[in-house]
Short mmCIF file of C-alpha atoms in Angstrom, two decimals:
data_model
loop_
_atom_site.label_atom_id
_atom_site.label_comp_id
_atom_site.label_asym_id
_atom_site.label_seq_id
_atom_site.Cartn_x
_atom_site.Cartn_y
_atom_site.Cartn_z
CA GLU A 274 -22.97 7.45 6.05
CA VAL A 275 -19.94 8.66 4.13
CA GLN A 276 -19.75 7.06 0.69
CA LEU A 277 -17.56 7.33 -2.38
CA VAL A 278 -18.73 5.45 -5.47
CA GLU A 279 -16.49 5.30 -8.54
CA SER A 280 -17.69 4.62 -12.07
CA GLY A 281 -16.44 4.83 -15.63
CA GLY A 282 -13.84 2.10 -15.66
CA GLY A 283 -13.58 -0.45 -18.43
CA LEU A 284 -11.51 -1.80 -21.30
CA VAL A 285 -9.80 0.73 -23.56
CA LYS A 286 -7.17 0.42 -26.29
CA PRO A 287 -3.70 1.93 -25.90
CA GLY A 288 -3.80 5.59 -26.84
CA GLY A 289 -7.47 5.83 -25.94
CA SER A 290 -9.29 7.94 -23.37
CA LEU A 291 -11.55 7.31 -20.41
CA ARG A 292 -13.27 9.51 -17.85
CA LEU A 293 -13.69 8.27 -14.30
CA SER A 294 -16.30 9.71 -11.95
CA CYS A 295 -16.69 9.52 -8.19
CA ALA A 296 -20.01 10.32 -6.52
CA ALA A 297 -19.63 11.50 -2.92
CA SER A 298 -22.29 11.52 -0.22
CA GLY A 299 -22.62 11.81 3.53
CA PHE A 300 -20.26 14.76 4.01
CA THR A 301 -19.71 18.35 2.89
CA PHE A 302 -17.86 17.55 -0.32
CA SER A 303 -16.51 21.04 -0.96
CA SER A 304 -14.72 21.08 2.40
CA PHE A 305 -12.36 18.24 1.55
CA SER A 306 -9.42 17.74 -0.75
CA MET A 307 -9.73 14.60 -2.85
CA ASN A 308 -7.21 12.17 -4.31
CA TRP A 309 -7.15 9.53 -6.99
CA VAL A 310 -5.01 6.53 -6.03
CA ARG A 311 -4.46 3.49 -8.24
CA GLN A 312 -3.36 -0.09 -7.75
CA ALA A 313 -2.10 -2.22 -10.61
CA PRO A 314 -3.06 -5.91 -10.42
CA GLY A 315 -1.03 -7.58 -7.68
CA LYS A 316 0.93 -4.40 -7.03
CA GLY A 317 1.02 -1.63 -4.42
CA LEU A 318 -0.79 1.66 -4.10
CA GLU A 319 0.26 4.60 -6.26
CA TRP A 320 -0.89 8.18 -5.72
CA VAL A 321 -2.15 9.68 -9.00
CA SER A 322 -3.53 13.16 -8.35
CA SER A 323 -4.89 15.58 -5.74
CA ILE A 324 -7.33 18.48 -5.88
CA SER A 325 -8.21 20.93 -3.11
CA GLY A 326 -11.77 21.68 -2.07
CA GLY A 327 -12.07 24.77 -4.21
CA SER A 328 -9.99 23.34 -7.09
CA GLY A 329 -7.32 25.97 -6.50
CA TYR A 330 -4.55 23.45 -5.88
CA ILE A 331 -4.01 20.52 -8.23
CA TYR A 332 -1.10 18.10 -8.31
CA TYR A 333 -0.15 15.06 -10.41
CA ALA A 334 2.26 12.18 -10.22
CA ASP A 335 5.02 12.41 -12.80
CA SER A 336 3.75 9.18 -14.38
CA VAL A 337 0.46 10.81 -15.44
CA LYS A 338 1.35 14.49 -15.78
CA GLY A 339 0.24 15.88 -19.12
CA ARG A 340 -2.08 12.93 -19.80
CA PHE A 341 -4.54 12.94 -16.88
CA THR A 342 -6.72 15.81 -15.64
CA ILE A 343 -8.42 15.89 -12.25
CA SER A 344 -11.49 18.06 -11.68
CA ARG A 345 -14.48 18.34 -9.40
CA ASP A 346 -18.00 19.75 -9.42
CA ASN A 347 -18.93 20.69 -5.86
CA ALA A 348 -22.53 21.41 -6.87
CA LYS A 349 -22.85 17.80 -7.99
CA ASN A 350 -20.67 16.33 -5.19
CA SER A 351 -18.55 14.69 -7.86
CA LEU A 352 -14.88 14.10 -8.59
CA TYR A 353 -13.51 13.28 -12.04
CA LEU A 354 -10.38 11.96 -13.68
CA GLN A 355 -10.00 12.47 -17.42
CA MET A 356 -7.43 10.00 -18.70
CA ASN A 357 -5.94 10.47 -22.19
CA SER A 358 -3.17 8.72 -24.12
CA LEU A 359 -3.66 5.63 -22.01
CA ARG A 360 -0.88 3.06 -21.77
CA ALA A 361 -0.77 -0.58 -20.71
CA GLU A 362 0.93 0.49 -17.49
CA ASP A 363 -2.14 2.56 -16.56
CA THR A 364 -4.07 -0.68 -16.05
CA ALA A 365 -5.20 -0.62 -12.43
CA VAL A 366 -8.03 -0.27 -9.98
CA TYR A 367 -8.58 3.45 -9.48
CA TYR A 368 -9.72 4.59 -6.05
CA CYS A 369 -11.41 7.86 -5.21
CA ALA A 370 -10.21 9.04 -1.80
CA ARG A 371 -11.28 11.70 0.68
CA VAL A 372 -8.41 13.51 2.36
CA LEU A 373 -8.20 15.14 5.78
CA ASP A 374 -4.98 17.07 6.22
CA THR A 375 -2.42 14.52 5.00
CA ALA A 376 -4.25 11.22 5.35
CA VAL A 377 -6.86 9.43 3.29
CA ILE A 378 -9.77 8.95 5.65
CA THR A 379 -12.28 7.46 3.21
CA TRP A 380 -11.75 5.21 0.20
CA GLY A 381 -14.17 4.19 -2.50
CA GLN A 382 -14.41 0.58 -3.64
CA GLY A 383 -12.51 1.31 -6.84
CA THR A 384 -13.13 0.98 -10.55
CA LEU A 385 -11.00 -1.19 -12.83
CA VAL A 386 -9.35 0.33 -15.89
CA THR A 387 -7.81 -2.11 -18.36
CA VAL A 388 -5.67 -0.80 -21.21
CA SER A 389 -5.18 -3.51 -23.81
CA SER A 390 -5.48 -4.05 -27.54
CA GLN B 1490 8.61 10.57 -6.64
CA SER B 1491 10.32 7.33 -5.61
CA ALA B 1492 8.26 4.91 -3.54
CA LEU B 1493 8.99 4.60 0.15
CA THR B 1494 10.86 1.40 1.10
CA GLN B 1495 9.04 -1.29 3.08
CA PRO B 1496 9.95 -4.93 3.68
CA ALA B 1497 8.07 -7.20 1.31
CA SER B 1498 6.85 -9.45 4.09
CA VAL B 1499 6.81 -9.93 7.84
CA SER B 1500 5.31 -12.65 9.97
CA GLY B 1501 4.48 -13.37 13.58
CA SER B 1502 2.53 -15.73 15.77
CA PRO B 1503 -0.72 -14.84 17.51
CA GLY B 1504 -0.07 -12.72 20.57
CA GLN B 1505 3.35 -11.57 19.40
CA SER B 1506 4.35 -8.09 18.25
CA ILE B 1507 5.70 -7.16 14.85
CA THR B 1508 7.12 -3.94 13.41
CA ILE B 1509 7.00 -2.77 9.80
CA SER B 1510 9.48 -0.14 8.70
CA CYS B 1511 9.02 2.56 6.07
CA THR B 1512 12.09 4.42 4.83
CA GLY B 1513 12.01 7.61 2.81
CA THR B 1514 14.03 10.78 2.57
CA SER B 1515 14.26 14.21 4.17
CA SER B 1516 11.80 15.40 1.49
CA ASP B 1517 9.04 13.16 2.73
CA VAL B 1518 9.16 10.92 5.82
CA GLY B 1519 12.04 12.75 7.48
CA GLY B 1520 10.83 16.23 6.72
CA TYR B 1521 7.28 16.13 8.04
CA ASN B 1522 5.12 14.36 10.59
CA TYR B 1523 2.75 13.41 7.79
CA VAL B 1524 3.19 9.65 7.67
CA SER B 1525 0.07 7.51 7.55
CA TRP B 1526 -0.45 3.73 7.50
CA TYR B 1527 -3.15 1.72 5.69
CA GLN B 1528 -4.34 -1.85 6.03
CA GLN B 1529 -5.69 -3.68 2.99
CA HIS B 1530 -7.32 -7.08 2.99
CA PRO B 1531 -7.49 -9.00 -0.31
CA GLY B 1532 -10.06 -7.57 -2.68
CA LYS B 1533 -10.91 -4.71 -0.35
CA ALA B 1534 -10.20 -0.99 -0.28
CA PRO B 1535 -7.44 0.23 2.04
CA LYS B 1536 -8.29 1.40 5.55
CA LEU B 1537 -6.55 4.15 7.52
CA MET B 1538 -4.85 2.79 10.65
CA ILE B 1539 -2.44 5.57 11.68
CA TYR B 1540 -2.14 9.23 10.65
CA GLU B 1541 0.44 11.92 11.36
CA VAL B 1542 3.00 9.31 12.42
CA SER B 1543 1.36 8.09 15.61
CA ASN B 1544 -2.32 9.05 15.78
CA ARG B 1545 -5.08 6.44 15.64
CA PRO B 1546 -8.44 7.24 14.04
CA SER B 1547 -11.54 6.57 16.07
CA GLY B 1548 -12.32 2.85 16.15
CA ILE B 1549 -8.77 1.61 15.52
CA SER B 1550 -7.43 -0.75 18.18
CA ASN B 1551 -4.67 0.52 20.45
CA ARG B 1552 -2.75 -2.59 19.42
CA PHE B 1553 -1.67 -0.49 16.43
CA SER B 1554 0.95 2.18 17.06
CA GLY B 1555 3.25 4.32 14.94
CA SER B 1556 6.54 6.10 15.41
CA LYS B 1557 9.29 7.82 13.45
CA SER B 1558 13.02 8.31 13.70
CA GLY B 1559 14.81 10.33 11.07
CA ASN B 1560 13.79 9.16 7.60
CA THR B 1561 12.21 5.93 8.85
CA ALA B 1562 8.71 5.46 10.17
CA SER B 1563 7.45 2.31 11.83
CA LEU B 1564 4.14 0.57 12.44
CA THR B 1565 3.96 -1.80 15.39
CA ILE B 1566 1.15 -4.27 15.90
CA SER B 1567 1.05 -5.86 19.33
CA GLY B 1568 -0.96 -8.87 20.43
CA LEU B 1569 -1.18 -10.17 16.85
CA GLN B 1570 -4.54 -11.58 15.84
CA ALA B 1571 -5.53 -13.65 12.83
CA GLU B 1572 -7.57 -10.77 11.39
CA ASP B 1573 -4.44 -8.59 11.28
CA GLU B 1574 -3.19 -10.66 8.35
CA ALA B 1575 -3.26 -8.19 5.44
CA ASP B 1576 -1.11 -5.91 3.34
CA TYR B 1577 0.12 -2.72 5.00
CA TYR B 1578 1.16 0.46 3.22
CA CYS B 1579 2.83 3.58 4.53
CA SER B 1580 2.35 6.96 2.91
CA SER B 1581 3.89 10.37 3.29
CA TYR B 1582 3.09 13.86 2.14
CA THR B 1583 6.10 15.42 0.44
CA SER B 1584 7.85 18.74 0.02
CA SER B 1585 6.43 18.96 -3.52
CA SER B 1586 2.84 18.84 -2.17
CA THR B 1587 2.55 15.35 -3.62
CA TRP B 1588 2.02 12.01 -1.96
CA VAL B 1589 4.15 8.88 -1.99
CA PHE B 1590 3.28 5.35 -0.88
CA GLY B 1591 5.48 2.50 0.20
CA GLY B 1592 5.66 -0.69 -1.81
CA GLY B 1593 3.58 -2.54 0.76
CA THR B 1594 4.28 -5.26 3.32
CA LYS B 1595 2.43 -8.56 3.50
CA LEU B 1596 1.81 -9.55 7.10
CA THR B 1597 1.35 -13.25 7.74
CA VAL B 1598 0.00 -14.45 11.07
CA LEU B 1599 1.45 -17.92 11.58
#
């Protein structure tokens, strides 16, 4: 069974840092691009970042560029999102997502990040 | 990276058909056949319903269909059922190799 399990969310003060992890199983992790997608409370989906299977192609939304870093460890079947200089507007559920071509075919259950003093 | 434009809400009665529009630009929706649609029930993760404008993943009912004309894509749900009540989001790959989502549409089954 294909599974994506996020972890690492929590409460952090503005300006702080947090590292999200996503453990993948049930598929050949290195063969798929992966995305992080977030959803602020009561709001819509927002694409955050993408990384190709071999980490050769990485892209970020303008709203997080320079503050967030996406990475992956194919040996550990894991995806990461390092989030620095966090702001209140980064408060959201962060989803790990498996990509096939140009669609998200598998979503994790999400991890909540709350940025508040 | 402006969000795609969707109506905030649509509604229909059981058995009826509804259509949700998704308007972008020539740099995203209009430029590529890379539009996908996702269904999200409250408190749940999104679920892929349509990919590459009009293709249904395995297991998705043929009551769901997608199309595109110019910069606007559409999702049509026919034979509305109570379990179709959910939020629906469109998404498009863009010319910048980024992704953009629509603001979401709340579907109410009357």
